[in-house]
Amino acid sequence: MLARRIENAHDNIPGWCRRALTLDVIERLGAHGCFWLVFFGPDGVVVHASGSMPGSNRSLSEIVGTGLGDLPSTPAGDERREVFRAILSTPGRDVLVIDVWHGLEVWWFCGVECDGDEKCGVLTIGFRPSVEQPIPDETIVHRLRYVSDPGPLRGLSLGELEVLRLLALGLSREQMAHEVHRTVKAVERRRTMLGKKLNLENSHMLTLVGLRAGLHRLSDQELEDFWRVNCGGAQRDASIG
């Protein structure tokens, strides 16, 4: 398992990293299947990383030595620094950070870990949740407003994104029409345009795109916020204005 691959021979890996990498911690955080690990020092600098993000052939070990302070002063960078500060301020609590990477929903379970000398840092366990996996009770949740990469969802209209979410929820065309207050033909037009943009004609494949992006977990307002911030909605609003 990846949890066993920490390089104990390297003196620059803090003791709390070794202490944190136990099956008890991983099971407590609810990480199942393939996952990856990142350890941050209290200053937000990465001191150890293992594995790779889904769809990437680059090892996360390449980011060791970089930190949140290196992120540009953008809304996305500022949001991540604020979330990190919030995690540090809640030791003893499990925190779930939800992101989207290349159009895939990614969960980061985070927690403050300390060694015997009370030197602390943040352990983050990242993984792709199953579509049925519920958010654990009593977990603090930070859903990133500015996701890392919306992938194929970028450039979709809000109506198309709504159809993709409703497909992920398993609704029929008639049920979709009722939900969005449109005719069945209007919903079919949106679904056709959606398929052309994503180069997917099969409804089953479109449904998988919505599920893998975690759209079925979003409320109506969360979906609209996601579109405005990550899919060109804000720019379109400005051009219309």
mmCIF file of C-alpha atoms in Angstrom:
data_model
loop_
_atom_site.group_PDB
_atom_site.id
_atom_site.type_symbol
_atom_site.label_atom_id
_atom_site.label_comp_id
_atom_site.label_asym_id
_atom_site.label_seq_id
_atom_site.Cartn_x
_atom_site.Cartn_y
_atom_site.Cartn_z
ATOM 1 C CA MET A 1 0.000 0.000 0.000
ATOM 2 C CA LEU A 2 1.032 3.585 -0.599
ATOM 3 C CA ALA A 3 0.911 4.168 3.148
ATOM 4 C CA ARG A 4 3.880 1.826 3.476
ATOM 5 C CA ARG A 5 6.034 3.636 0.939
ATOM 6 C CA ILE A 6 7.169 6.621 2.998
ATOM 7 C CA GLU A 7 10.922 6.888 2.722
ATOM 8 C CA ASN A 8 11.958 6.448 6.349
ATOM 9 C CA ALA A 9 15.636 6.659 5.469
ATOM 10 C CA HIS A 10 15.352 10.346 4.609
ATOM 11 C CA ASP A 11 16.247 12.506 7.599
ATOM 12 C CA ASN A 12 14.340 15.492 6.233
ATOM 13 C CA ILE A 13 10.978 13.787 6.761
ATOM 14 C CA PRO A 14 9.573 14.924 10.137
ATOM 15 C CA GLY A 15 8.691 12.284 12.692
ATOM 16 C CA TRP A 16 5.036 13.254 12.653
ATOM 17 C CA CYS A 17 4.872 12.153 9.012
ATOM 18 C CA ARG A 18 5.942 8.639 10.000
ATOM 19 C CA ARG A 19 3.584 8.622 12.982
ATOM 20 C CA ALA A 20 0.657 9.758 10.845
ATOM 21 C CA LEU A 21 1.054 7.045 8.209
ATOM 22 C CA THR A 22 -0.837 4.303 9.991
ATOM 23 C CA LEU A 23 -3.735 2.232 8.811
ATOM 24 C CA ASP A 24 -5.736 3.497 11.785
ATOM 25 C CA VAL A 25 -5.456 7.079 10.577
ATOM 26 C CA ILE A 26 -6.295 6.169 6.986
ATOM 27 C CA GLU A 27 -9.305 4.068 8.007
ATOM 28 C CA ARG A 28 -10.494 6.772 10.394
ATOM 29 C CA LEU A 29 -10.434 9.304 7.593
ATOM 30 C CA GLY A 30 -12.386 6.932 5.359
ATOM 31 C CA ALA A 31 -9.951 6.718 2.452
ATOM 32 C CA HIS A 32 -10.559 3.619 0.349
ATOM 33 C CA GLY A 33 -8.992 2.333 -2.840
ATOM 34 C CA CYS A 34 -6.172 4.149 -4.631
ATOM 35 C CA PHE A 35 -5.024 7.327 -2.956
ATOM 36 C CA TRP A 36 -2.129 9.737 -2.626
ATOM 37 C CA LEU A 37 -0.562 11.609 0.271
ATOM 38 C CA VAL A 38 0.760 15.101 0.900
ATOM 39 C CA PHE A 39 2.277 16.358 4.164
ATOM 40 C CA PHE A 40 2.410 20.086 4.880
ATOM 41 C CA GLY A 41 4.479 21.728 7.583
ATOM 42 C CA PRO A 42 2.758 24.401 9.703
ATOM 43 C CA ASP A 43 4.044 27.035 7.266
ATOM 44 C CA GLY A 44 2.225 25.356 4.360
ATOM 45 C CA VAL A 45 5.396 23.955 2.759
ATOM 46 C CA VAL A 46 5.208 20.372 1.425
ATOM 47 C CA VAL A 47 7.651 18.160 3.351
ATOM 48 C CA HIS A 48 6.657 14.824 1.819
ATOM 49 C CA ALA A 49 4.370 13.639 -0.990
ATOM 50 C CA SER A 50 3.638 10.247 -2.551
ATOM 51 C CA GLY A 51 1.556 9.028 -5.461
ATOM 52 C CA SER A 52 0.146 11.023 -8.370
ATOM 53 C CA MET A 53 -3.085 12.778 -9.206
ATOM 54 C CA PRO A 54 -5.575 10.865 -11.400
ATOM 55 C CA GLY A 55 -4.786 11.210 -15.067
ATOM 56 C CA SER A 56 -1.287 12.566 -14.396
ATOM 57 C CA ASN A 57 1.982 10.730 -14.992
ATOM 58 C CA ARG A 58 3.927 13.117 -12.748
ATOM 59 C CA SER A 59 4.764 12.065 -9.221
ATOM 60 C CA LEU A 60 3.621 14.324 -6.423
ATOM 61 C CA SER A 61 7.129 14.005 -4.975
ATOM 62 C CA GLU A 62 8.069 16.793 -7.399
ATOM 63 C CA ILE A 63 6.209 19.359 -5.280
ATOM 64 C CA VAL A 64 8.257 18.687 -2.109
ATOM 65 C CA GLY A 65 9.794 21.970 -0.962
ATOM 66 C CA THR A 66 7.096 24.110 -2.540
ATOM 67 C CA GLY A 67 4.336 25.646 -0.487
ATOM 68 C CA LEU A 68 0.999 27.382 -0.455
ATOM 69 C CA GLY A 69 2.885 30.650 -0.241
ATOM 70 C CA ASP A 70 4.192 29.986 -3.752
ATOM 71 C CA LEU A 71 0.683 30.031 -5.186
ATOM 72 C CA PRO A 72 -0.155 33.239 -7.042
ATOM 73 C CA SER A 73 -2.281 35.871 -5.341
ATOM 74 C CA THR A 74 -5.468 34.847 -7.108
ATOM 75 C CA PRO A 75 -8.891 33.941 -5.727
ATOM 76 C CA ALA A 76 -7.974 30.235 -6.093
ATOM 77 C CA GLY A 77 -4.623 30.613 -4.331
ATOM 78 C CA ASP A 78 -6.096 32.778 -1.572
ATOM 79 C CA GLU A 79 -8.912 30.269 -1.035
ATOM 80 C CA ARG A 80 -6.469 27.385 -0.576
ATOM 81 C CA ARG A 81 -4.357 29.328 1.897
ATOM 82 C CA GLU A 82 -7.474 30.206 3.893
ATOM 83 C CA VAL A 83 -8.627 26.569 3.944
ATOM 84 C CA PHE A 84 -5.183 25.488 5.175
ATOM 85 C CA ARG A 85 -5.337 28.038 8.005
ATOM 86 C CA ALA A 86 -8.793 26.748 8.913
ATOM 87 C CA ILE A 87 -7.489 23.162 9.082
ATOM 88 C CA LEU A 88 -4.616 24.200 11.361
ATOM 89 C CA SER A 89 -7.063 26.009 13.633
ATOM 90 C CA THR A 90 -9.172 22.862 14.192
ATOM 91 C CA PRO A 91 -6.766 20.177 15.522
ATOM 92 C CA GLY A 92 -8.506 16.956 16.418
ATOM 93 C CA ARG A 93 -11.175 17.429 13.752
ATOM 94 C CA ASP A 94 -11.308 15.662 10.406
ATOM 95 C CA VAL A 95 -11.655 18.061 7.497
ATOM 96 C CA LEU A 96 -12.819 17.132 4.000
ATOM 97 C CA VAL A 97 -11.752 19.385 1.137
ATOM 98 C CA ILE A 98 -13.642 18.734 -2.111
ATOM 99 C CA ASP A 99 -12.021 19.712 -5.407
ATOM 100 C CA VAL A 100 -12.390 18.942 -9.134
ATOM 101 C CA TRP A 101 -9.294 17.900 -11.097
ATOM 102 C CA HIS A 102 -9.467 17.331 -14.874
ATOM 103 C CA GLY A 103 -13.254 17.145 -14.472
ATOM 104 C CA LEU A 104 -13.021 14.465 -11.751
ATOM 105 C CA GLU A 105 -14.263 14.952 -8.203
ATOM 106 C CA VAL A 106 -11.369 14.619 -5.756
ATOM 107 C CA TRP A 107 -11.598 14.374 -1.978
ATOM 108 C CA TRP A 108 -8.806 15.407 0.377
ATOM 109 C CA PHE A 109 -9.200 14.214 3.957
ATOM 110 C CA CYS A 110 -7.043 16.410 6.147
ATOM 111 C CA GLY A 111 -5.991 16.403 9.757
ATOM 112 C CA VAL A 112 -3.422 17.966 12.049
ATOM 113 C CA GLU A 113 -0.833 15.430 13.221
ATOM 114 C CA CYS A 114 1.897 15.924 15.842
ATOM 115 C CA ASP A 115 4.935 14.008 17.051
ATOM 116 C CA GLY A 116 6.041 13.437 20.630
ATOM 117 C CA ASP A 117 7.702 16.858 20.737
ATOM 118 C CA GLU A 118 4.424 18.560 19.756
ATOM 119 C CA LYS A 119 5.786 19.471 16.340
ATOM 120 C CA CYS A 120 2.784 19.486 14.057
ATOM 121 C CA GLY A 121 1.819 19.544 10.440
ATOM 122 C CA VAL A 122 -1.098 18.670 8.194
ATOM 123 C CA LEU A 123 -1.587 15.224 6.639
ATOM 124 C CA THR A 124 -3.778 15.186 3.542
ATOM 125 C CA ILE A 125 -5.020 11.935 2.007
ATOM 126 C CA GLY A 126 -6.418 12.461 -1.469
ATOM 127 C CA PHE A 127 -8.593 9.980 -3.339
ATOM 128 C CA ARG A 128 -11.401 9.569 -5.834
ATOM 129 C CA PRO A 129 -14.622 8.773 -3.959
ATOM 130 C CA SER A 130 -17.098 6.248 -5.272
ATOM 131 C CA VAL A 131 -20.269 7.848 -6.595
ATOM 132 C CA GLU A 132 -22.277 6.390 -3.696
ATOM 133 C CA GLN A 133 -19.844 7.379 -0.951
ATOM 134 C CA PRO A 134 -21.503 9.665 1.605
ATOM 135 C CA ILE A 135 -19.705 12.471 3.381
ATOM 136 C CA PRO A 136 -18.859 11.132 6.863
ATOM 137 C CA ASP A 137 -20.812 12.555 9.771
ATOM 138 C CA GLU A 138 -19.172 15.152 12.009
ATOM 139 C CA THR A 139 -16.685 16.059 9.287
ATOM 140 C CA ILE A 140 -15.932 19.698 8.514
ATOM 141 C CA VAL A 141 -16.403 20.202 4.775
ATOM 142 C CA HIS A 142 -14.726 22.811 2.589
ATOM 143 C CA ARG A 143 -15.975 22.595 -1.008
ATOM 144 C CA LEU A 144 -13.506 24.613 -3.051
ATOM 145 C CA ARG A 145 -15.262 27.404 -4.906
ATOM 146 C CA TYR A 146 -12.365 27.760 -7.346
ATOM 147 C CA VAL A 147 -11.658 24.190 -8.456
ATOM 148 C CA SER A 148 -8.283 23.092 -9.801
ATOM 149 C CA ASP A 149 -9.520 22.123 -13.260
ATOM 150 C CA PRO A 150 -13.137 21.733 -14.448
ATOM 151 C CA GLY A 151 -11.858 19.762 -17.441
ATOM 152 C CA PRO A 152 -14.542 19.056 -20.060
ATOM 153 C CA LEU A 153 -17.115 20.999 -18.023
ATOM 154 C CA ARG A 154 -15.395 24.276 -18.909
ATOM 155 C CA GLY A 155 -17.348 26.141 -21.562
ATOM 156 C CA LEU A 156 -20.704 24.462 -20.879
ATOM 157 C CA SER A 157 -23.749 26.672 -20.460
ATOM 158 C CA LEU A 158 -25.616 26.587 -17.167
ATOM 159 C CA GLY A 159 -28.501 24.789 -18.875
ATOM 160 C CA GLU A 160 -26.175 22.107 -20.246
ATOM 161 C CA LEU A 161 -24.542 21.687 -16.855
ATOM 162 C CA GLU A 162 -28.024 21.306 -15.309
ATOM 163 C CA VAL A 163 -28.863 18.523 -17.771
ATOM 164 C CA LEU A 164 -25.558 16.789 -16.990
ATOM 165 C CA ARG A 165 -26.340 16.920 -13.260
ATOM 166 C CA LEU A 166 -29.880 15.599 -13.771
ATOM 167 C CA LEU A 167 -28.534 12.755 -15.915
ATOM 168 C CA ALA A 168 -26.168 11.918 -13.057
ATOM 169 C CA LEU A 169 -29.160 11.866 -10.714
ATOM 170 C CA GLY A 170 -30.868 9.326 -12.987
ATOM 171 C CA LEU A 171 -33.838 11.465 -14.026
ATOM 172 C CA SER A 172 -35.874 10.815 -17.145
ATOM 173 C CA ARG A 173 -36.359 13.492 -19.820
ATOM 174 C CA GLU A 174 -39.816 14.226 -18.473
ATOM 175 C CA GLN A 175 -38.492 14.591 -14.932
ATOM 176 C CA MET A 176 -35.698 16.840 -16.171
ATOM 177 C CA ALA A 177 -38.195 19.067 -17.957
ATOM 178 C CA HIS A 178 -40.177 19.400 -14.735
ATOM 179 C CA GLU A 179 -37.053 20.215 -12.710
ATOM 180 C CA VAL A 180 -35.787 22.980 -15.028
ATOM 181 C CA HIS A 181 -39.275 24.266 -15.980
ATOM 182 C CA ARG A 182 -38.711 23.639 -19.674
ATOM 183 C CA THR A 183 -40.388 21.503 -22.306
ATOM 184 C CA VAL A 184 -39.118 18.009 -23.043
ATOM 185 C CA LYS A 185 -37.996 19.244 -26.483
ATOM 186 C CA ALA A 186 -35.983 22.050 -24.875
ATOM 187 C CA VAL A 187 -34.288 19.529 -22.595
ATOM 188 C CA GLU A 188 -33.536 17.286 -25.574
ATOM 189 C CA ARG A 189 -31.937 20.229 -27.417
ATOM 190 C CA ARG A 190 -29.710 20.935 -24.425
ATOM 191 C CA ARG A 191 -28.792 17.286 -24.165
ATOM 192 C CA THR A 192 -27.941 17.176 -27.896
ATOM 193 C CA MET A 193 -25.739 20.275 -27.621
ATOM 194 C CA LEU A 194 -24.121 18.828 -24.497
ATOM 195 C CA GLY A 195 -23.261 15.642 -26.377
ATOM 196 C CA LYS A 196 -21.725 17.618 -29.246
ATOM 197 C CA LYS A 197 -19.585 19.734 -26.908
ATOM 198 C CA LEU A 198 -18.319 16.706 -25.003
ATOM 199 C CA ASN A 199 -18.139 14.542 -28.153
ATOM 200 C CA LEU A 200 -20.339 11.953 -26.451
ATOM 201 C CA GLU A 201 -23.578 10.880 -28.075
ATOM 202 C CA ASN A 202 -24.372 8.128 -25.583
ATOM 203 C CA SER A 203 -26.495 9.167 -22.583
ATOM 204 C CA HIS A 204 -24.763 6.581 -20.421
ATOM 205 C CA MET A 205 -21.366 8.145 -21.120
ATOM 206 C CA LEU A 206 -22.741 11.621 -20.396
ATOM 207 C CA THR A 207 -24.121 10.316 -17.114
ATOM 208 C CA LEU A 208 -20.680 9.012 -16.177
ATOM 209 C CA VAL A 209 -19.155 12.446 -16.840
ATOM 210 C CA GLY A 210 -21.627 14.015 -14.421
ATOM 211 C CA LEU A 211 -21.113 11.330 -11.781
ATOM 212 C CA ARG A 212 -17.317 11.437 -11.998
ATOM 213 C CA ALA A 213 -17.408 15.201 -11.572
ATOM 214 C CA GLY A 214 -19.601 14.813 -8.471
ATOM 215 C CA LEU A 215 -22.413 16.925 -9.913
ATOM 216 C CA HIS A 216 -24.997 14.666 -8.266
ATOM 217 C CA ARG A 217 -23.779 15.923 -4.873
ATOM 218 C CA LEU A 218 -24.400 19.600 -5.712
ATOM 219 C CA SER A 219 -27.486 21.605 -4.815
ATOM 220 C CA ASP A 220 -29.037 23.916 -7.416
ATOM 221 C CA GLN A 221 -27.218 26.907 -5.926
ATOM 222 C CA GLU A 222 -23.906 25.060 -5.693
ATOM 223 C CA LEU A 223 -24.226 24.054 -9.353
ATOM 224 C CA GLU A 224 -24.847 27.651 -10.404
ATOM 225 C CA ASP A 225 -21.899 28.865 -8.314
ATOM 226 C CA PHE A 226 -19.696 26.185 -9.872
ATOM 227 C CA TRP A 227 -20.720 27.311 -13.361
ATOM 228 C CA ARG A 228 -20.226 31.015 -12.710
ATOM 229 C CA VAL A 229 -16.746 30.619 -11.228
ATOM 230 C CA ASN A 230 -15.295 27.701 -13.208
ATOM 231 C CA CYS A 231 -17.111 27.374 -16.523
ATOM 232 C CA GLY A 232 -16.969 30.868 -17.976
ATOM 233 C CA GLY A 233 -20.237 32.028 -16.461
ATOM 234 C CA ALA A 234 -18.771 35.150 -14.897
ATOM 235 C CA GLN A 235 -17.187 36.264 -18.175
ATOM 236 C CA ARG A 236 -20.427 35.645 -20.025
ATOM 237 C CA ASP A 237 -22.397 37.622 -17.450
ATOM 238 C CA ALA A 238 -19.993 40.537 -17.888
ATOM 239 C CA SER A 239 -20.232 40.440 -21.688
ATOM 240 C CA ILE A 240 -24.028 40.363 -21.523
ATOM 241 C CA GLY A 241 -24.036 43.307 -19.116
#
